[in-house]
GROMACS .gro file of C-alpha atoms in nm:
model
  244
    1UNK     CA    1   4.008  11.340   0.949
    2UNK     CA    2   4.374  11.250   0.932
    3UNK     CA    3   4.547  11.144   1.251
    4UNK     CA    4   4.765  11.413   1.408
    5UNK     CA    5   5.117  11.380   1.270
    6UNK     CA    6   5.380  11.310   1.533
    7UNK     CA    7   5.710  11.503   1.530
    8UNK     CA    8   5.998  11.270   1.455
    9UNK     CA    9   6.291  11.501   1.523
   10UNK     CA   10   6.290  11.476   1.905
   11UNK     CA   11   6.120  11.222   2.130
   12UNK     CA   12   6.132  11.243   2.507
   13UNK     CA   13   6.115  10.962   2.754
   14UNK     CA   14   6.096  11.028   3.126
   15UNK     CA   15   6.320  10.730   3.190
   16UNK     CA   16   6.586  10.802   2.924
   17UNK     CA   17   6.582  11.179   2.871
   18UNK     CA   18   6.608  11.327   2.521
   19UNK     CA   19   6.679  11.057   2.262
   20UNK     CA   20   6.795  11.294   1.993
   21UNK     CA   21   6.956  11.637   2.019
   22UNK     CA   22   6.734  11.916   1.895
   23UNK     CA   23   6.698  12.287   1.948
   24UNK     CA   24   6.840  12.426   2.277
   25UNK     CA   25   6.494  12.528   2.394
   26UNK     CA   26   6.371  12.169   2.366
   27UNK     CA   27   6.662  12.046   2.579
   28UNK     CA   28   6.583  12.315   2.834
   29UNK     CA   29   6.222  12.207   2.832
   30UNK     CA   30   6.322  11.848   2.902
   31UNK     CA   31   6.552  11.963   3.184
   32UNK     CA   32   6.267  12.169   3.331
   33UNK     CA   33   6.034  11.866   3.336
   34UNK     CA   34   6.301  11.637   3.482
   35UNK     CA   35   6.483  11.877   3.706
   36UNK     CA   36   6.633  11.625   3.953
   37UNK     CA   37   6.769  11.396   3.679
   38UNK     CA   38   6.920  11.692   3.497
   39UNK     CA   39   7.089  11.821   3.812
   40UNK     CA   40   7.239  11.478   3.885
   41UNK     CA   41   7.370  11.449   3.531
   42UNK     CA   42   7.526  11.797   3.542
   43UNK     CA   43   7.682  11.730   3.883
   44UNK     CA   44   7.836  11.405   3.761
   45UNK     CA   45   7.983  11.580   3.460
   46UNK     CA   46   8.132  11.861   3.672
   47UNK     CA   47   8.276  11.612   3.923
   48UNK     CA   48   8.443  11.417   3.644
   49UNK     CA   49   8.600  11.733   3.505
   50UNK     CA   50   8.727  11.839   3.850
   51UNK     CA   51   8.876  11.496   3.917
   52UNK     CA   52   9.051  11.501   3.581
   53UNK     CA   53   9.189  11.852   3.635
   54UNK     CA   54   9.291  11.782   3.994
   55UNK     CA   55   9.466  11.463   3.893
   56UNK     CA   56   9.657  11.646   3.625
   57UNK     CA   57   9.766  11.921   3.864
   58UNK     CA   58   9.878  11.664   4.122
   59UNK     CA   59  10.087  11.484   3.860
   60UNK     CA   60  10.251  11.810   3.755
   61UNK     CA   61  10.328  11.914   4.115
   62UNK     CA   62  10.462  11.570   4.201
   63UNK     CA   63  10.675  11.572   3.889
   64UNK     CA   64  10.821  11.915   3.978
   65UNK     CA   65  10.892  11.809   4.334
   66UNK     CA   66  11.072  11.495   4.214
   67UNK     CA   67  11.269  11.639   3.926
   68UNK     CA   68  11.327  12.012   3.948
   69UNK     CA   69  11.485  12.074   4.290
   70UNK     CA   70  11.861  12.019   4.284
   71UNK     CA   71  12.147  12.099   4.519
   72UNK     CA   72  12.307  12.318   4.252
   73UNK     CA   73  11.989  12.528   4.245
   74UNK     CA   74  11.997  12.570   4.623
   75UNK     CA   75  12.364  12.670   4.627
   76UNK     CA   76  12.309  12.914   4.343
   77UNK     CA   77  12.040  13.091   4.546
   78UNK     CA   78  12.288  13.125   4.833
   79UNK     CA   79  12.540  13.287   4.600
   80UNK     CA   80  12.268  13.526   4.483
   81UNK     CA   81  12.199  13.608   4.852
   82UNK     CA   82  11.834  13.516   4.801
   83UNK     CA   83  11.812  13.358   5.144
   84UNK     CA   84  11.431  13.327   5.161
   85UNK     CA   85  11.412  13.125   4.840
   86UNK     CA   86  11.726  12.933   4.934
   87UNK     CA   87  11.557  12.810   5.253
   88UNK     CA   88  11.234  12.722   5.073
   89UNK     CA   89  11.421  12.528   4.806
   90UNK     CA   90  11.644  12.356   5.061
   91UNK     CA   91  11.337  12.237   5.253
   92UNK     CA   92  11.188  12.105   4.930
   93UNK     CA   93  11.511  11.918   4.861
   94UNK     CA   94  11.511  11.767   5.211
   95UNK     CA   95  11.156  11.638   5.158
   96UNK     CA   96  11.232  11.490   4.818
   97UNK     CA   97  11.220  11.111   4.816
   98UNK     CA   98  11.491  11.094   4.552
   99UNK     CA   99  11.737  11.313   4.749
  100UNK     CA  100  12.078  11.157   4.802
  101UNK     CA  101  12.286  11.177   5.119
  102UNK     CA  102  12.491  11.455   4.959
  103UNK     CA  103  12.170  11.641   4.874
  104UNK     CA  104  12.052  11.618   5.235
  105UNK     CA  105  12.387  11.741   5.366
  106UNK     CA  106  12.383  12.031   5.120
  107UNK     CA  107  12.025  12.122   5.205
  108UNK     CA  108  12.106  12.143   5.577
  109UNK     CA  109  12.417  12.349   5.496
  110UNK     CA  110  12.205  12.593   5.294
  111UNK     CA  111  11.951  12.624   5.576
  112UNK     CA  112  12.234  12.704   5.817
  113UNK     CA  113  12.398  12.963   5.594
  114UNK     CA  114  12.069  13.135   5.509
  115UNK     CA  115  11.956  13.143   5.872
  116UNK     CA  116  12.293  13.278   5.989
  117UNK     CA  117  12.297  13.552   5.726
  118UNK     CA  118  11.940  13.655   5.803
  119UNK     CA  119  12.016  13.664   6.176
  120UNK     CA  120  12.310  13.893   6.110
  121UNK     CA  121  12.081  14.145   5.942
  122UNK     CA  122  11.834  14.180   6.228
  123UNK     CA  123  11.838  14.325   6.579
  124UNK     CA  124  11.523  14.157   6.700
  125UNK     CA  125  11.492  13.991   7.039
  126UNK     CA  126  11.494  13.652   6.871
  127UNK     CA  127  11.832  13.717   6.707
  128UNK     CA  128  12.025  13.495   6.947
  129UNK     CA  129  11.782  13.207   6.891
  130UNK     CA  130  11.823  13.247   6.516
  131UNK     CA  131  12.200  13.216   6.549
  132UNK     CA  132  12.165  12.903   6.762
  133UNK     CA  133  11.927  12.754   6.504
  134UNK     CA  134  12.182  12.831   6.233
  135UNK     CA  135  12.452  12.665   6.444
  136UNK     CA  136  12.243  12.348   6.477
  137UNK     CA  137  12.194  12.329   6.100
  138UNK     CA  138  12.564  12.390   6.035
  139UNK     CA  139  12.676  12.139   6.297
  140UNK     CA  140  12.458  11.877   6.128
  141UNK     CA  141  12.601  11.979   5.789
  142UNK     CA  142  12.955  11.942   5.927
  143UNK     CA  143  12.881  11.593   6.056
  144UNK     CA  144  12.725  11.494   5.721
  145UNK     CA  145  12.996  11.665   5.516
  146UNK     CA  146  12.992  12.015   5.371
  147UNK     CA  147  12.939  12.049   4.995
  148UNK     CA  148  13.263  12.071   4.794
  149UNK     CA  149  13.425  12.412   4.831
  150UNK     CA  150  13.198  12.514   5.122
  151UNK     CA  151  13.394  12.385   5.422
  152UNK     CA  152  13.564  12.716   5.507
  153UNK     CA  153  13.244  12.917   5.496
  154UNK     CA  154  13.051  12.651   5.683
  155UNK     CA  155  13.302  12.632   5.968
  156UNK     CA  156  13.331  13.011   5.994
  157UNK     CA  157  12.955  13.063   6.008
  158UNK     CA  158  12.923  12.778   6.257
  159UNK     CA  159  13.179  12.942   6.485
  160UNK     CA  160  13.030  13.289   6.440
  161UNK     CA  161  12.675  13.163   6.502
  162UNK     CA  162  12.784  12.994   6.826
  163UNK     CA  163  12.963  13.312   6.935
  164UNK     CA  164  12.665  13.535   6.850
  165UNK     CA  165  12.432  13.282   7.012
  166UNK     CA  166  12.616  13.307   7.345
  167UNK     CA  167  12.801  12.974   7.318
  168UNK     CA  168  13.140  13.147   7.329
  169UNK     CA  169  13.377  12.862   7.435
  170UNK     CA  170  13.219  12.629   7.176
  171UNK     CA  171  13.279  12.882   6.899
  172UNK     CA  172  13.659  12.899   6.926
  173UNK     CA  173  13.760  12.561   6.777
  174UNK     CA  174  13.547  12.617   6.467
  175UNK     CA  175  13.680  12.968   6.409
  176UNK     CA  176  14.037  12.839   6.436
  177UNK     CA  177  13.959  12.550   6.200
  178UNK     CA  178  13.792  12.788   5.954
  179UNK     CA  179  14.120  12.980   5.915
  180UNK     CA  180  14.302  12.661   5.818
  181UNK     CA  181  14.028  12.552   5.579
  182UNK     CA  182  13.995  12.893   5.410
  183UNK     CA  183  14.274  13.151   5.468
  184UNK     CA  184  14.059  13.420   5.304
  185UNK     CA  185  13.850  13.422   5.625
  186UNK     CA  186  14.155  13.477   5.842
  187UNK     CA  187  14.098  13.843   5.924
  188UNK     CA  188  13.744  13.806   6.056
  189UNK     CA  189  13.837  13.484   6.237
  190UNK     CA  190  14.119  13.665   6.420
  191UNK     CA  191  13.882  13.940   6.534
  192UNK     CA  192  13.614  13.697   6.654
  193UNK     CA  193  13.869  13.475   6.830
  194UNK     CA  194  14.007  13.777   7.016
  195UNK     CA  195  13.652  13.868   7.121
  196UNK     CA  196  13.574  13.507   7.218
  197UNK     CA  197  13.874  13.493   7.454
  198UNK     CA  198  13.805  13.843   7.591
  199UNK     CA  199  13.430  13.807   7.651
  200UNK     CA  200  13.428  13.459   7.801
  201UNK     CA  201  13.311  13.415   8.161
  202UNK     CA  202  13.670  13.307   8.230
  203UNK     CA  203  13.861  13.525   7.983
  204UNK     CA  204  14.205  13.432   7.851
  205UNK     CA  205  14.346  13.778   7.798
  206UNK     CA  206  14.683  13.663   7.664
  207UNK     CA  207  14.515  13.472   7.383
  208UNK     CA  208  14.277  13.761   7.322
  209UNK     CA  209  14.576  13.993   7.283
  210UNK     CA  210  14.753  13.742   7.055
  211UNK     CA  211  14.462  13.718   6.812
  212UNK     CA  212  14.401  14.093   6.823
  213UNK     CA  213  14.767  14.150   6.734
  214UNK     CA  214  14.735  13.910   6.442
  215UNK     CA  215  14.422  14.092   6.330
  216UNK     CA  216  14.586  14.434   6.335
  217UNK     CA  217  14.887  14.296   6.146
  218UNK     CA  218  14.669  14.217   5.843
  219UNK     CA  219  14.771  14.463   5.571
  220UNK     CA  220  14.445  14.445   5.382
  221UNK     CA  221  14.234  14.584   5.668
  222UNK     CA  222  14.034  14.891   5.563
  223UNK     CA  223  14.069  15.194   5.795
  224UNK     CA  224  13.730  15.137   5.962
  225UNK     CA  225  13.820  14.776   6.049
  226UNK     CA  226  14.160  14.885   6.176
  227UNK     CA  227  13.993  15.132   6.412
  228UNK     CA  228  13.766  14.856   6.541
  229UNK     CA  229  14.074  14.645   6.606
  230UNK     CA  230  14.237  14.928   6.801
  231UNK     CA  231  13.924  14.968   7.014
  232UNK     CA  232  13.929  14.594   7.086
  233UNK     CA  233  14.296  14.616   7.179
  234UNK     CA  234  14.222  14.897   7.424
  235UNK     CA  235  13.956  14.680   7.591
  236UNK     CA  236  14.198  14.391   7.625
  237UNK     CA  237  14.477  14.606   7.769
  238UNK     CA  238  14.234  14.770   8.010
  239UNK     CA  239  14.119  14.430   8.131
  240UNK     CA  240  14.486  14.331   8.178
  241UNK     CA  241  14.547  14.642   8.388
  242UNK     CA  242  14.796  14.781   8.140
  243UNK     CA  243  14.672  15.138   8.158
  244UNK     CA  244  14.983  15.281   7.997
   0.00000   0.00000   0.00000
């Protein structure tokens, strides 16, 4: 009687696992007999894959954070009036290790502009706090240096944010400076300066009347703005006792 012929295609060893790949059912059979060793091997393989993928994602994210956020991108979002994305991108720029001093100044400027514009579009109870937050950003941007071509807008929004935030006396110098930096903002600066002198706890009615007169003298005022100016003038004259 011939000895039983051994199969040579696959040999199993409890210590080494399958020595040669065979049919899938034979691999499954080995895994069933050595369940713990198979689970450890599968777990190690999955962990290696996850580490490799996670490392790759981290490199990509780090690369984007270091290379893709620029001040020009932030300022472009402001021009597009996309204030939510402008703030997000400005914060990313501030946290960027490679950001220059000009980048940091521009990022704070963008945060101030976006916050001021968003505050102007809401009537919530936190509106005044939003304006004061915008003023803090813009004051920091002024001390660092506004981006080129942004000084007039920055000063105007700083003055307006202080006025809307209840810091009326502090708003006046910036509104006056904004007119000199950017004459195109003259009309609105006149109106706010008249209001700032009228609504102060110690009003200066002569100056309020002066700036209101300058506002009404602007020839480019649309009819609705002219009517607002006339209403403001009536308030000033009433406060002065000039009922005629």
